[in-house]
PDB file of C-alpha atoms in Angstrom:
ATOM      1  CA  ALA A   1       0.000   0.000   0.000  1.00 83.00           C
ATOM      2  CA  ASN A   2       2.829   2.398   0.793  1.00 86.00           C
ATOM      3  CA  LEU A   3       4.475   1.645  -2.539  1.00 87.00           C
ATOM      4  CA  GLU A   4       1.229   2.442  -4.323  1.00 91.00           C
ATOM      5  CA  LYS A   5       1.089   5.768  -2.491  1.00 94.00           C
ATOM      6  CA  ALA A   6       4.712   6.452  -3.418  1.00 93.00           C
ATOM      7  CA  VAL A   7       3.987   5.783  -7.092  1.00 94.00           C
ATOM      8  CA  GLY A   8       1.036   8.168  -6.935  1.00 94.00           C
ATOM      9  CA  TYR A   9       3.063  10.955  -5.350  1.00 96.00           C
ATOM     10  CA  PHE A  10       5.949  10.557  -7.795  1.00 96.00           C
ATOM     11  CA  GLN A  11       3.537  10.536 -10.740  1.00 96.00           C
ATOM     12  CA  GLN A  12       1.925  13.702  -9.437  1.00 96.00           C
ATOM     13  CA  THR A  13       5.362  15.305  -9.134  1.00 96.00           C
ATOM     14  CA  THR A  14       6.359  14.378 -12.685  1.00 96.00           C
ATOM     15  CA  ARG A  15       3.108  15.894 -13.976  1.00 97.00           C
ATOM     16  CA  LEU A  16       3.741  19.127 -12.081  1.00 97.00           C
ATOM     17  CA  ASP A  17       7.385  19.310 -13.148  1.00 97.00           C
ATOM     18  CA  PRO A  18       8.321  16.903 -15.985  1.00 96.00           C
ATOM     19  CA  GLY A  19      11.882  18.213 -15.928  1.00 97.00           C
ATOM     20  CA  TYR A  20      12.573  17.247 -12.312  1.00 97.00           C
ATOM     21  CA  SER A  21      14.829  14.223 -12.760  1.00 97.00           C
ATOM     22  CA  PRO A  22      14.863  12.945  -9.136  1.00 97.00           C
ATOM     23  CA  ALA A  23      11.105  12.399  -9.324  1.00 97.00           C
ATOM     24  CA  TRP A  24      11.560  10.136 -12.353  1.00 97.00           C
ATOM     25  CA  VAL A  25      14.188   8.164 -10.416  1.00 97.00           C
ATOM     26  CA  GLY A  26      11.877   7.828  -7.431  1.00 97.00           C
ATOM     27  CA  LEU A  27       9.065   6.614  -9.676  1.00 97.00           C
ATOM     28  CA  GLY A  28      11.396   4.134 -11.346  1.00 97.00           C
ATOM     29  CA  GLU A  29      12.656   2.751  -8.025  1.00 96.00           C
ATOM     30  CA  ALA A  30       9.088   2.383  -6.761  1.00 96.00           C
ATOM     31  CA  HIS A  31       8.226   0.342  -9.832  1.00 96.00           C
ATOM     32  CA  ILE A  32      11.377  -1.763  -9.344  1.00 96.00           C
ATOM     33  CA  LYS A  33      10.278  -2.562  -5.807  1.00 93.00           C
ATOM     34  CA  GLN A  34       6.750  -3.412  -6.940  1.00 94.00           C
ATOM     35  CA  ALA A  35       8.015  -5.724  -9.680  1.00 93.00           C
ATOM     36  CA  TYR A  36      10.683  -7.374  -7.548  1.00 88.00           C
ATOM     37  CA  GLY A  37       8.209  -7.939  -4.725  1.00 87.00           C
ATOM     38  CA  GLY A  38       5.550  -9.408  -7.001  1.00 89.00           C
ATOM     39  CA  ASP A  39       3.057  -6.562  -6.501  1.00 91.00           C
ATOM     40  CA  ILE A  40       2.831  -5.972 -10.251  1.00 93.00           C
ATOM     41  CA  PRO A  41       3.884  -8.142 -13.241  1.00 95.00           C
ATOM     42  CA  VAL A  42       7.652  -8.277 -13.577  1.00 95.00           C
ATOM     43  CA  GLU A  43       7.905  -7.201 -17.211  1.00 95.00           C
ATOM     44  CA  GLU A  44       5.409  -4.390 -16.694  1.00 95.00           C
ATOM     45  CA  GLY A  45       7.170  -3.047 -13.597  1.00 95.00           C
ATOM     46  CA  PHE A  46      10.702  -3.213 -14.933  1.00 96.00           C
ATOM     47  CA  GLY A  47       9.569  -1.874 -18.308  1.00 97.00           C
ATOM     48  CA  LYS A  48       8.085   1.192 -16.649  1.00 97.00           C
ATOM     49  CA  ALA A  49      11.131   1.571 -14.415  1.00 97.00           C
ATOM     50  CA  ARG A  50      13.542   1.453 -17.357  1.00 98.00           C
ATOM     51  CA  ALA A  51      11.638   4.150 -19.235  1.00 98.00           C
ATOM     52  CA  GLU A  52      11.449   6.351 -16.143  1.00 98.00           C
ATOM     53  CA  VAL A  53      15.132   5.991 -15.247  1.00 98.00           C
ATOM     54  CA  GLU A  54      16.142   6.607 -18.866  1.00 98.00           C
ATOM     55  CA  ARG A  55      14.008   9.777 -18.740  1.00 98.00           C
ATOM     56  CA  ALA A  56      15.881  10.872 -15.615  1.00 98.00           C
ATOM     57  CA  LEU A  57      19.260  10.218 -17.254  1.00 98.00           C
ATOM     58  CA  ALA A  58      18.203  12.135 -20.362  1.00 98.00           C
ATOM     59  CA  LEU A  59      17.397  15.092 -18.121  1.00 97.00           C
ATOM     60  CA  ASP A  60      20.562  14.775 -16.039  1.00 97.00           C
ATOM     61  CA  ALA A  61      23.278  12.355 -17.141  1.00 97.00           C
ATOM     62  CA  ASP A  62      25.263  13.095 -13.971  1.00 97.00           C
ATOM     63  CA  LEU A  63      22.532  12.131 -11.506  1.00 97.00           C
ATOM     64  CA  GLY A  64      24.146   9.424  -9.397  1.00 97.00           C
ATOM     65  CA  GLU A  65      20.902   7.976  -8.050  1.00 96.00           C
ATOM     66  CA  ALA A  66      19.670   7.466 -11.619  1.00 98.00           C
ATOM     67  CA  HIS A  67      22.754   5.392 -12.433  1.00 98.00           C
ATOM     68  CA  SER A  68      22.157   3.420  -9.243  1.00 97.00           C
ATOM     69  CA  ALA A  69      18.561   2.730 -10.278  1.00 97.00           C
ATOM     70  CA  MET A  70      19.697   1.610 -13.734  1.00 98.00           C
ATOM     71  CA  GLY A  71      22.163  -0.694 -12.013  1.00 97.00           C
ATOM     72  CA  GLN A  72      19.272  -2.291 -10.140  1.00 96.00           C
ATOM     73  CA  ILE A  73      17.448  -2.928 -13.419  1.00 97.00           C
ATOM     74  CA  LYS A  74      20.594  -4.466 -14.924  1.00 97.00           C
ATOM     75  CA  LEU A  75      21.132  -6.587 -11.807  1.00 95.00           C
ATOM     76  CA  PHE A  76      17.639  -7.790 -10.916  1.00 94.00           C
ATOM     77  CA  HIS A  77      15.990  -7.989 -14.341  1.00 96.00           C
ATOM     78  CA  ASP A  78      18.543  -8.076 -17.153  1.00 96.00           C
ATOM     79  CA  PHE A  79      21.122 -10.156 -15.232  1.00 95.00           C
ATOM     80  CA  GLU A  80      23.838  -8.115 -16.944  1.00 96.00           C
ATOM     81  CA  TRP A  81      26.181  -8.011 -13.990  1.00 94.00           C
ATOM     82  CA  THR A  82      29.082  -6.271 -15.722  1.00 95.00           C
ATOM     83  CA  ALA A  83      26.777  -3.470 -16.838  1.00 97.00           C
ATOM     84  CA  ALA A  84      25.211  -3.292 -13.373  1.00 97.00           C
ATOM     85  CA  ASP A  85      28.664  -3.058 -11.815  1.00 96.00           C
ATOM     86  CA  ALA A  86      29.536  -0.175 -14.129  1.00 97.00           C
ATOM     87  CA  SER A  87      26.304   1.634 -13.257  1.00 97.00           C
ATOM     88  CA  PHE A  88      26.877   1.342  -9.516  1.00 97.00           C
ATOM     89  CA  HIS A  89      30.463   2.528  -9.782  1.00 95.00           C
ATOM     90  CA  ARG A  90      29.359   5.447 -11.950  1.00 97.00           C
ATOM     91  CA  ALA A  91      26.752   6.319  -9.323  1.00 97.00           C
ATOM     92  CA  LEU A  92      29.377   6.309  -6.577  1.00 97.00           C
ATOM     93  CA  ALA A  93      31.825   8.342  -8.653  1.00 97.00           C
ATOM     94  CA  LEU A  94      29.128  11.003  -9.022  1.00 97.00           C
ATOM     95  CA  GLU A  95      27.734  10.729  -5.477  1.00 96.00           C
ATOM     96  CA  PRO A  96      30.392   9.267  -3.135  1.00 95.00           C
ATOM     97  CA  GLY A  97      28.034   9.593  -0.166  1.00 94.00           C
ATOM     98  CA  ASN A  98      25.115   7.679  -1.683  1.00 95.00           C
ATOM     99  CA  ALA A  99      24.553   4.907   0.872  1.00 94.00           C
ATOM    100  CA  ARG A 100      21.888   3.121  -1.201  1.00 92.00           C
ATOM    101  CA  ALA A 101      24.233   2.882  -4.181  1.00 95.00           C
ATOM    102  CA  MET A 102      26.862   1.432  -1.841  1.00 96.00           C
ATOM    103  CA  ILE A 103      24.430  -1.225  -0.646  1.00 94.00           C
ATOM    104  CA  PHE A 104      23.613  -2.370  -4.184  1.00 95.00           C
ATOM    105  CA  ALA A 105      27.257  -2.181  -5.252  1.00 96.00           C
ATOM    106  CA  GLY A 106      28.136  -4.279  -2.216  1.00 95.00           C
ATOM    107  CA  MET A 107      25.411  -6.807  -3.049  1.00 94.00           C
ATOM    108  CA  LEU A 108      26.879  -7.323  -6.506  1.00 95.00           C
ATOM    109  CA  ALA A 109      30.469  -7.368  -5.238  1.00 95.00           C
ATOM    110  CA  ARG A 110      29.485 -10.133  -2.802  1.00 93.00           C
ATOM    111  CA  ALA A 111      27.835 -12.147  -5.583  1.00 92.00           C
ATOM    112  CA  LEU A 112      30.987 -11.785  -7.692  1.00 93.00           C
ATOM    113  CA  GLY A 113      33.168 -13.011  -4.823  1.00 93.00           C
ATOM    114  CA  ARG A 114      34.773  -9.632  -4.092  1.00 95.00           C
ATOM    115  CA  LEU A 115      34.087  -9.949  -0.377  1.00 96.00           C
ATOM    116  CA  ASP A 116      36.658  -7.414   0.842  1.00 95.00           C
ATOM    117  CA  GLU A 117      35.153  -4.789  -1.462  1.00 96.00           C
ATOM    118  CA  ALA A 118      31.632  -5.637  -0.293  1.00 96.00           C
ATOM    119  CA  ILE A 119      32.657  -5.391   3.371  1.00 96.00           C
ATOM    120  CA  ALA A 120      34.228  -1.974   2.790  1.00 96.00           C
ATOM    121  CA  LEU A 121      31.122  -0.728   0.952  1.00 96.00           C
ATOM    122  CA  TYR A 122      28.705  -1.885   3.646  1.00 96.00           C
ATOM    123  CA  ARG A 123      30.870  -0.532   6.436  1.00 95.00           C
ATOM    124  CA  ARG A 124      30.895   2.859   4.740  1.00 96.00           C
ATOM    125  CA  ALA A 125      27.142   2.729   4.045  1.00 95.00           C
ATOM    126  CA  ILE A 126      26.408   2.205   7.742  1.00 94.00           C
ATOM    127  CA  GLU A 127      28.711   5.065   8.687  1.00 94.00           C
ATOM    128  CA  ILE A 128      26.828   7.369   6.313  1.00 94.00           C
ATOM    129  CA  ASP A 129      23.324   6.078   7.139  1.00 93.00           C
ATOM    130  CA  PRO A 130      23.394   4.512  10.634  1.00 92.00           C
ATOM    131  CA  LEU A 131      19.588   4.267  10.720  1.00 89.00           C
ATOM    132  CA  GLY A 132      19.214   2.422   7.421  1.00 84.00           C
ATOM    133  CA  SER A 133      18.192  -1.135   8.237  1.00 82.00           C
ATOM    134  CA  GLU A 134      19.148  -2.688   4.891  1.00 84.00           C
ATOM    135  CA  GLY A 135      22.821  -1.853   5.315  1.00 89.00           C
ATOM    136  CA  TYR A 136      23.127  -3.783   8.572  1.00 91.00           C
ATOM    137  CA  HIS A 137      21.425  -6.861   7.189  1.00 87.00           C
ATOM    138  CA  MET A 138      23.557  -7.007   4.047  1.00 90.00           C
ATOM    139  CA  PHE A 139      26.738  -6.233   6.007  1.00 94.00           C
ATOM    140  CA  ALA A 140      26.071  -9.139   8.366  1.00 93.00           C
ATOM    141  CA  TRP A 141      25.507 -11.522   5.453  1.00 92.00           C
ATOM    142  CA  VAL A 142      28.794 -10.678   3.756  1.00 95.00           C
ATOM    143  CA  LEU A 143      30.699 -10.953   7.050  1.00 95.00           C
ATOM    144  CA  PHE A 144      29.134 -14.382   7.564  1.00 93.00           C
ATOM    145  CA  TYR A 145      30.177 -15.479   4.067  1.00 91.00           C
ATOM    146  CA  ALA A 146      33.659 -14.062   4.629  1.00 94.00           C
ATOM    147  CA  GLY A 147      34.170 -16.254   7.706  1.00 92.00           C
ATOM    148  CA  GLN A 148      33.868 -13.455  10.262  1.00 94.00           C
ATOM    149  CA  PRO A 149      31.012 -14.740  12.475  1.00 93.00           C
ATOM    150  CA  GLU A 150      31.952 -12.681  15.533  1.00 93.00           C
ATOM    151  CA  GLU A 151      31.684  -9.378  13.710  1.00 94.00           C
ATOM    152  CA  ALA A 152      28.526 -10.588  11.937  1.00 94.00           C
ATOM    153  CA  SER A 153      27.016 -11.301  15.356  1.00 94.00           C
ATOM    154  CA  THR A 154      27.945  -7.833  16.597  1.00 94.00           C
ATOM    155  CA  ILE A 155      26.328  -6.195  13.560  1.00 94.00           C
ATOM    156  CA  LEU A 156      23.160  -8.267  13.953  1.00 93.00           C
ATOM    157  CA  ASP A 157      22.882  -7.428  17.654  1.00 93.00           C
ATOM    158  CA  LYS A 158      23.109  -3.739  16.734  1.00 93.00           C
ATOM    159  CA  ALA A 159      20.563  -4.171  13.940  1.00 91.00           C
ATOM    160  CA  LEU A 160      18.053  -5.874  16.239  1.00 92.00           C
ATOM    161  CA  GLU A 161      18.568  -3.171  18.853  1.00 92.00           C
ATOM    162  CA  LEU A 162      17.655  -0.547  16.248  1.00 91.00           C
ATOM    163  CA  PHE A 163      15.081  -2.575  14.298  1.00 91.00           C
ATOM    164  CA  PRO A 164      13.514  -5.292  16.492  1.00 91.00           C
ATOM    165  CA  GLU A 165      11.093  -6.341  13.716  1.00 90.00           C
ATOM    166  CA  MET A 166      13.783  -6.809  11.059  1.00 89.00           C
ATOM    167  CA  ALA A 167      13.050  -9.897   8.960  1.00 89.00           C
ATOM    168  CA  ASN A 168      15.762 -12.567   8.632  1.00 90.00           C
ATOM    169  CA  ALA A 169      17.967 -11.045  11.346  1.00 93.00           C
ATOM    170  CA  HIS A 170      17.249 -13.695  13.995  1.00 94.00           C
ATOM    171  CA  HIS A 171      17.574 -16.426  11.377  1.00 94.00           C
ATOM    172  CA  LEU A 172      20.991 -15.181  10.290  1.00 93.00           C
ATOM    173  CA  LEU A 173      22.108 -14.799  13.898  1.00 94.00           C
ATOM    174  CA  GLY A 174      20.999 -18.381  14.470  1.00 95.00           C
ATOM    175  CA  GLN A 175      23.148 -19.499  11.538  1.00 94.00           C
ATOM    176  CA  VAL A 176      26.091 -17.647  13.037  1.00 94.00           C
ATOM    177  CA  TYR A 177      25.575 -19.511  16.304  1.00 94.00           C
ATOM    178  CA  LEU A 178      25.389 -22.833  14.475  1.00 94.00           C
ATOM    179  CA  THR A 179      28.797 -22.215  12.900  1.00 92.00           C
ATOM    180  CA  GLN A 180      30.104 -21.501  16.401  1.00 92.00           C
ATOM    181  CA  SER A 181      28.715 -24.810  17.768  1.00 93.00           C
ATOM    182  CA  ARG A 182      26.080 -23.053  19.892  1.00 94.00           C
ATOM    183  CA  PRO A 183      22.962 -25.042  18.871  1.00 94.00           C
ATOM    184  CA  GLN A 184      20.712 -24.116  21.800  1.00 94.00           C
ATOM    185  CA  GLU A 185      21.299 -20.393  21.294  1.00 94.00           C
ATOM    186  CA  ALA A 186      20.758 -20.900  17.571  1.00 95.00           C
ATOM    187  CA  LEU A 187      17.415 -22.588  18.214  1.00 95.00           C
ATOM    188  CA  LEU A 188      16.287 -19.708  20.426  1.00 95.00           C
ATOM    189  CA  GLU A 189      17.121 -17.218  17.683  1.00 94.00           C
ATOM    190  CA  MET A 190      15.297 -19.230  15.022  1.00 95.00           C
ATOM    191  CA  GLU A 191      12.193 -19.272  17.218  1.00 95.00           C
ATOM    192  CA  LYS A 192      12.302 -15.446  17.397  1.00 94.00           C
ATOM    193  CA  GLU A 193      12.493 -14.975  13.610  1.00 94.00           C
ATOM    194  CA  LYS A 194       9.758 -12.634  12.335  1.00 90.00           C
ATOM    195  CA  ASP A 195       9.545 -13.969   8.774  1.00 91.00           C
ATOM    196  CA  PRO A 196       7.658 -17.319   8.749  1.00 93.00           C
ATOM    197  CA  ALA A 197       9.641 -18.766   5.818  1.00 93.00           C
ATOM    198  CA  TYR A 198      12.998 -18.005   7.428  1.00 92.00           C
ATOM    199  CA  ARG A 199      11.700 -19.190  10.822  1.00 94.00           C
ATOM    200  CA  PHE A 200      10.704 -22.612   9.502  1.00 95.00           C
ATOM    201  CA  TYR A 201      13.918 -22.911   7.535  1.00 92.00           C
ATOM    202  CA  GLY A 202      15.951 -21.927  10.573  1.00 93.00           C
ATOM    203  CA  LEU A 203      14.129 -24.322  12.849  1.00 95.00           C
ATOM    204  CA  ALA A 204      14.875 -27.145  10.437  1.00 94.00           C
ATOM    205  CA  LEU A 205      18.564 -26.247  10.564  1.00 92.00           C
ATOM    206  CA  ALA A 206      18.708 -25.920  14.339  1.00 92.00           C
ATOM    207  CA  ASN A 207      16.734 -29.022  15.308  1.00 88.00           C
TER     208      ASN A 207
END
């Protein structure tokens, strides 16, 4: 429902000022979220998003957040990871303090096995936006994959302190405990997981 409201507000903004490029980016990102989350058909959502982000780039080729949004389309829909990587790095070259671009760049770096780069990106994203929940979650995942369970646990504890309802946080913390041979603590965390799918999956792992 909130995404639908966001789309409506961004559409209203683009009607009032068709030359305001950030509104086209916002509209495009809202459609990306709707398509990725299954709220609207995938091809429809990403098709709209591509047109809207291209409109933003035509208005302002140096708008970092527009390059970041195009990177999301390349990553999540086109599966053109080299092109997505280039878009995220272009976004960060233009806007070095863009925490969201760092999160997506880190996501791709992790998938490509560049774990040190991903860790550095997530660490910086949290420094810039300490109240952004997504950064903590993704940072903990890459630390877990990189074989740093203690730091992953610290990040997850901080995330749950800030965002008690965060989905998948208890499940991931439970996985950390399993790797540390702490099965009872892992089971307790799995039982606290807010997302039913991750809770059932975690319980299967811990039992």
